[in-house]
Every structure is written in C-alpha cells, then in structure tokens.
C-alpha cells in the first residue's frame, strides 16, 4: 500500500468511526445469520415512442411515465395512473431496502440538524405604522405563527395566522405570501395545500378575527391590497400552471374584474405596490425581457398604463421615490446594470437619466428605497456589498473583509424611515441581523442566529479558490471544512452547483452542512457560469449556445480541487437541484470517473422532451435560456448534445440518487423517474441508481421545518454511503 492509499484508508476509517451506522456489521438475516442478498431493482417496462422533430428522430421508451392528465394530477395527486403510481412505489421501496443500513445515520443526522434549530425561534419584528409584524415558532411546531404587537412594546401580541392549525390533517401545507392591508384591519395569506404551487388566498378581518368567505382559488399566491385597503389584486394560475391574468375585486368580496391578461405564454407576472404606496405595479418578464404597467394608487380601478414597451433583451424594474422614479436596467449596453431616474409623470425611457452609472464587473442585483436614501446590493467576484446613496448623491458602503460570505439587503418595512435592515453570514458564521441608520451610519445588532447544540466558528475554515476554466476564465469555489480535516486528498468532498437563470450562489451559513463537515467532508460551492456570481455576463456566457460552459466550469472546479489536494477523483459527490440537476446529470455523462456519487434533486434532465412540450408550465418562458427545439434546428442539436437523459450511454456511472415530488409543476415527477429508468440498465458499474419520489409534495420537498430535515439527512447519508460504497459491505 502506497502513502496515498494509506492516507485514504486512514481517512475512511476516521469517517466510519464518526458514522456508527456505516461502521456496524454488514446486513444479515436475523434468522440464519447469513449476509442478505442485494435487493432486486425494479425494471421499468419499455414502450418505445418515436418522435420526429425538425427532421430529427428520437425514441423515448419511457414516455408512458408521463400522465396525460398531469394537470389534474398536480391539483389532486390521487388521480395519477395506476401503473405509474405502482412503479414509483416500487422505486421508493427499492431505495429504502438498498439504503436500510443508513437509517441509523439518517436518524442521527436528523437529530443533529434538529438540535441546531432554536425551536422557539422568532424573527426580528418589522415596524409598520402602529404595529410590529413578526413570525415565531412554538417548540415542537412544524410551522410558524404570524403575529403582530403594538409598536415599541413587547406585550399585546395578536396571532394573525397559526400555520400549524392551517396545516392540520394535511400531508402538505405551505404558506406563500402574507400581507396586512395598509389600514392594518385586514390580513391576507395564501396556501398551497398539495405542493403544486396552486394557491388559495384567504382574507382575515382583524377587527372581528374571522376569515372572510369567498376565498380566491387558482392563484399563484402573490397578491396585494390597494393603498386605500378597499381592493385586492391577485395573479391567476391557469390549468397549465402558468400565470396568465391579473384580477381585482372588492376586498371583502364581490365580482372579480379582469385587470390584465398576458398573451405571451413565455412571460411571468408580478404584482405589488411601490415603496411609497403611490402606485400599483404589474411586472411582466422572462429571463431577458421585461415590461411594467402602472395603476395610480389613488385610482385603483384605473386601466394599467405601460411605462416602456417590452424590447427583447432589455430588462427594467422600478420603484417610486416620492417625487421621481428609480429604475434598475440593462438598457444602453449596461451589461451589469445601472440605476436611472425619471420624472413621476414621464417615466418612459426617453426621460431616463443615470443615477448610478454602469460599471463593468460590478453587477447591481437590486435596490430598495426609503424617503431619503437609495440602498443597493452589488456583486463582484462572487461576493456582495451594500451601497447607500442619499438624495444629494453622496455614497458609502457596507462591506465585509472575508474571503467568502453572504451580505443580504432586506430593505425597510416603511418608507418614511432612515433605517434599513441587512443580514450577514459566512459558511462558518451564523447569521447576524442588523438595523442600519443610513443617516448616522450607526448599526444595531438585532439578532444572532442561535445554534442550541453549540457552534464554534473557530472550528471551521472558510477558503476561496479560483479554478481555471478551459478558456482561461477563473471559476470561484467557496470551501468549508473542519479545521482538523486534512488537505491532502484523503477527505471526501461534496461539490454543489447550480449555474442557470442568472441566479447567484451565496457562500452562506447552513447548520445542516455541519453534519457532513463534522464527519470529515469538505463542502464546496462552485460559482459557475450560468449564475451571475461574477456579473450578468457570467450568466450570459452560459446559456443557449454557450450552455456547456456551465458543465465544463463545474468539471474545472472538481479538477482544481484535485490539483490543490482537496480531493481525489472518485471521492467527490456532486449535488445540484432543479436546473442544478441538469448540471449534475450532464457532468455525470461527461466525466463519470470524477464522482463517487451524484445527488440530483428534482433534476431537470429530460431537456429536449420538456422544452418541446408547450403545455408544461415553464416551457415557453424558458426558451430564452435553453433555446426552442420546436423551431430552431441548431438549438435542437446543441441541446441534444448535452441533454442528460438523451446522452445516457454504456459507461461506469457512479452511485446516483434522484429525488422528486409528485406534485411538482417545475420539474415534473417523470423527469427523475425516466432518468433512473434509462440509467439503470446501461451502467457498466455495480453502483446503485436510486429514486425517491415524495408522493405528497412538490418542488420544494416536505413543507414542515422538521420534515424537510429528513430529506436532507437522506441526501447526506447517501453521500457518505456512496463514498464508502456501503452496498458492497451491506449485501452479498
């Protein structure tokens, strides 16, 4: 045994010592004492369907897994076809049998994660008029209480909504939006009761304490009250799961009036009031194009008026600053966005004037307004800062001197105040919440995240590497490890990535990750192209015909970890969720040798079929991201070349865990189901390919704060099991 093998062997022994469930004797028959046989995997039937498209032909032998009545299944999962349900149940049973030896470890990590949560936690109250609004938990509760109390006092609590009572006797319950009316006499809240993101909106009379009749059905969950508290506006969700219309009705009930209908199925809708309550805004946008329509706050029944008509590849969002508009936009080649201002009565682009000019490489992520200040959040080289600007144009910043951290602007709950709120954390440091006086520049610490079981940040090391990509770009990699974990290639690594839609991955604190890191894992986040971690161009450089940069960046991050002795090939677990599932699916096909295991959470892996099905909720809105394979042959061929489902072939795949939710409208259950069904027969390795479908949830897994931890514990137990090839020890 050479030195490297000896080190790896020692590290594995240490890991097993920290993981009693994996160090115990192999699975044995309790009657005969013999080792148990490996469970037999389900074999999915093949029903080949040939699809001809743009002169190309493909065959899908597992198309039968998609329920033709999927729209109804989203709203009532019990309606799913019997053969599909039976196969999902078989897959769940097989995974449970294969991973049975990890149950003690899953339970141990669940208890650890639960022990790091302050069970009677509460948010910092947010002042609004005569009240302070906040959420809190009772010990043992899965869901929060939404509360308020008189401003400046600690007594007089009023419980506005008990989400535990709302969830009683339901397998799934998720509160979407909550909002008090401007006069504070009404309280609106939305609930998704099946995980399909089809919400019902309720309005509670806070004077009588009664929930008003005539709840609003088939909504996205987003709503707002008019400034005079007499009307409620909401977004409709149609039968295909898309937002398509905005309605208005008297807040206490009455006939609904259509306010706006969006004819472009590729657009999302948003709704809200400006910070100063002067206007009601309707936002229409996809990943690259946007438009805003306005309704005067003092005329809530007026017809919405377009600010600036939509132009392809131009984005803008706006808020009203008392006497003018403030607008964030990428117009005029402002790649990383700029902030402009415009007169209240003339907000069109012809009147836009730079307030904060564009600076390449400084990505302006967003802004918030109070009466005398504009606060904005910027991102540079995968880190954030907050900049404050007064009406005279003077600026100062809130910055942090750490290699990797997360600084998040929460803004203000009122307009006429100098105080904003922000939070800070890093991969080793729990979250601190501050109130910041923009005028005096004084900050007040309002809360430090408590870890009841104990946490010493000094026990952990946070580092930042820059991995060279194939074209010379440097890909940031944020690293968290225990101070005693060696950097000699012996430690297992979990490498997480996303890389789509311009979403940045912050190097933030998570108590859950400690259950891996404390067991000798190194946890790494790859800030790959496709996100906006290094600016908007970082996003634009990995979409459509450059999408493969996302995958090669992730591979470069893994190889750099190997080069720098943080990892070794075959000892890394790759994890990604949703579009991050497409990432890990693609890199599994491209470089299966790098990974011990792959965790694809609600993985978007059936790219061509999904982007060719215009009935699915996200298909038309996501053509700007991926391309349209129905009309563009070049896009079809490029997407086909990396589509995880379509590029599966005979090779030695690592252990794979795919997860999904039966009610998921974003990545439908059949994507992970089909992925597993096609992978298992062709892999040339003996590594298991496993599936978990939550039969009572959607895209975001279990709704309760403790039940959700069980999902994470399963993922992390799989990571440890994959690194140590637990199935070879468990079964004959």
Short mmCIF file of N, CA and C in Angstrom, two decimals, residues 51-54 56 58 60 63 66 242 265 604 606-623 626-632 635-637 639-640 643 646 670-671 674:
data_model
loop_
_atom_site.label_atom_id
_atom_site.label_comp_id
_atom_site.label_asym_id
_atom_site.label_seq_id
_atom_site.Cartn_x
_atom_site.Cartn_y
_atom_site.Cartn_z
N UNK A 51 -40.35 9.94 -32.02
CA UNK A 51 -40.73 11.34 -32.15
C UNK A 51 -39.92 11.95 -33.29
N UNK A 52 -40.59 12.52 -34.27
CA UNK A 52 -39.94 13.20 -35.37
C UNK A 52 -40.10 14.70 -35.19
N UNK A 53 -38.99 15.40 -35.30
CA UNK A 53 -39.00 16.84 -35.00
C UNK A 53 -37.88 17.53 -35.78
N UNK A 54 -38.24 18.49 -36.61
CA UNK A 54 -37.27 19.26 -37.39
C UNK A 54 -36.33 18.35 -38.19
N UNK A 56 -35.36 15.48 -37.36
CA UNK A 56 -34.61 14.59 -36.46
C UNK A 56 -35.57 13.57 -35.86
N UNK A 58 -36.04 10.78 -32.59
CA UNK A 58 -35.57 10.24 -31.32
C UNK A 58 -36.61 9.24 -30.81
N UNK A 60 -38.19 7.47 -27.34
CA UNK A 60 -38.32 7.55 -25.89
C UNK A 60 -39.12 6.34 -25.41
N UNK A 63 -41.79 7.24 -22.19
CA UNK A 63 -42.75 8.35 -22.24
C UNK A 63 -44.05 8.01 -21.51
N UNK A 66 -45.18 9.70 -18.14
CA UNK A 66 -45.86 10.99 -18.05
C UNK A 66 -47.37 10.76 -18.11
N UNK A 242 -49.59 28.13 -15.43
CA UNK A 242 -48.92 29.38 -15.76
C UNK A 242 -49.71 30.58 -15.23
N UNK A 265 -47.21 33.37 -23.63
CA UNK A 265 -47.07 32.30 -22.64
C UNK A 265 -45.66 32.21 -22.07
N UNK A 604 -33.85 18.55 -13.54
CA UNK A 604 -34.34 18.89 -14.88
C UNK A 604 -33.42 18.20 -15.88
N UNK A 606 -34.67 15.87 -18.58
CA UNK A 606 -35.28 15.46 -19.85
C UNK A 606 -35.46 16.70 -20.72
N UNK A 607 -34.35 17.31 -21.10
CA UNK A 607 -34.33 18.65 -21.67
C UNK A 607 -35.12 18.77 -22.97
N UNK A 608 -34.84 17.91 -23.94
CA UNK A 608 -35.46 18.04 -25.25
C UNK A 608 -36.97 17.83 -25.16
N UNK A 609 -37.38 16.76 -24.49
CA UNK A 609 -38.82 16.49 -24.39
C UNK A 609 -39.56 17.61 -23.65
N UNK A 610 -38.97 18.09 -22.57
CA UNK A 610 -39.65 19.13 -21.79
C UNK A 610 -39.73 20.44 -22.57
N UNK A 611 -38.64 20.83 -23.20
CA UNK A 611 -38.64 22.09 -23.95
C UNK A 611 -39.40 21.99 -25.27
N UNK A 612 -39.90 20.79 -25.58
CA UNK A 612 -40.73 20.61 -26.77
C UNK A 612 -42.21 20.48 -26.42
N UNK A 613 -42.53 20.50 -25.15
CA UNK A 613 -43.92 20.32 -24.70
C UNK A 613 -44.46 21.67 -24.24
N UNK A 614 -45.20 22.34 -25.11
CA UNK A 614 -45.66 23.70 -24.81
C UNK A 614 -46.76 23.74 -23.77
N UNK A 615 -47.28 22.60 -23.37
CA UNK A 615 -48.31 22.61 -22.34
C UNK A 615 -47.73 22.73 -20.94
N UNK A 616 -46.43 22.42 -20.79
CA UNK A 616 -45.82 22.44 -19.46
C UNK A 616 -45.63 23.88 -18.98
N UNK A 617 -45.74 24.12 -17.67
CA UNK A 617 -45.74 25.49 -17.15
C UNK A 617 -44.54 26.33 -17.55
N UNK A 618 -43.34 25.74 -17.55
CA UNK A 618 -42.15 26.55 -17.72
C UNK A 618 -41.53 26.46 -19.12
N UNK A 619 -42.16 25.77 -20.04
CA UNK A 619 -41.52 25.58 -21.34
C UNK A 619 -41.38 26.88 -22.14
N UNK A 620 -42.44 27.57 -22.53
CA UNK A 620 -42.24 28.83 -23.28
C UNK A 620 -41.42 29.87 -22.53
N UNK A 621 -41.61 30.04 -21.19
CA UNK A 621 -40.79 31.04 -20.50
C UNK A 621 -39.30 30.74 -20.51
N UNK A 622 -38.93 29.47 -20.72
CA UNK A 622 -37.52 29.12 -20.61
C UNK A 622 -36.82 28.94 -21.95
N UNK A 623 -37.51 29.18 -23.05
CA UNK A 623 -36.83 29.13 -24.34
C UNK A 623 -35.69 30.13 -24.44
N UNK A 626 -32.67 28.19 -22.85
CA UNK A 626 -32.14 26.96 -23.42
C UNK A 626 -32.18 26.93 -24.94
N UNK A 627 -33.14 27.63 -25.53
CA UNK A 627 -33.39 27.54 -26.96
C UNK A 627 -34.73 26.86 -27.20
N UNK A 628 -35.24 27.00 -28.42
CA UNK A 628 -36.54 26.44 -28.78
C UNK A 628 -36.34 25.29 -29.76
N UNK A 629 -36.39 24.04 -29.29
CA UNK A 629 -36.13 22.90 -30.17
C UNK A 629 -37.30 22.57 -31.10
N UNK A 630 -38.40 23.31 -30.97
CA UNK A 630 -39.52 23.11 -31.88
C UNK A 630 -39.34 23.86 -33.19
N UNK A 631 -38.59 24.96 -33.15
CA UNK A 631 -38.48 25.83 -34.32
C UNK A 631 -37.04 26.04 -34.80
N UNK A 632 -36.06 25.73 -33.97
CA UNK A 632 -34.67 26.04 -34.28
C UNK A 632 -33.85 24.75 -34.30
N UNK A 635 -30.63 24.91 -32.34
CA UNK A 635 -30.87 24.81 -30.90
C UNK A 635 -31.15 23.36 -30.51
N UNK A 636 -31.96 22.67 -31.32
CA UNK A 636 -32.25 21.26 -31.05
C UNK A 636 -30.95 20.46 -30.96
N UNK A 637 -30.09 20.61 -31.94
CA UNK A 637 -28.86 19.82 -31.98
C UNK A 637 -27.94 20.14 -30.80
N UNK A 639 -28.84 21.40 -27.80
CA UNK A 639 -29.46 20.89 -26.57
C UNK A 639 -29.32 19.37 -26.49
N UNK A 640 -29.53 18.72 -27.63
CA UNK A 640 -29.40 17.26 -27.68
C UNK A 640 -28.00 16.81 -27.26
N UNK A 643 -28.07 17.06 -23.34
CA UNK A 643 -29.26 16.68 -22.57
C UNK A 643 -28.98 15.43 -21.74
N UNK A 646 -30.87 12.22 -22.76
CA UNK A 646 -30.62 11.74 -24.12
C UNK A 646 -29.19 11.29 -24.35
N UNK A 670 -41.94 12.83 -13.60
CA UNK A 670 -41.46 11.82 -14.56
C UNK A 670 -40.03 12.08 -15.04
N UNK A 671 -39.50 13.29 -14.83
CA UNK A 671 -38.11 13.51 -15.26
C UNK A 671 -37.13 12.66 -14.45
N UNK A 674 -37.85 8.87 -15.27
CA UNK A 674 -37.33 8.42 -16.57
C UNK A 674 -35.80 8.33 -16.55
#
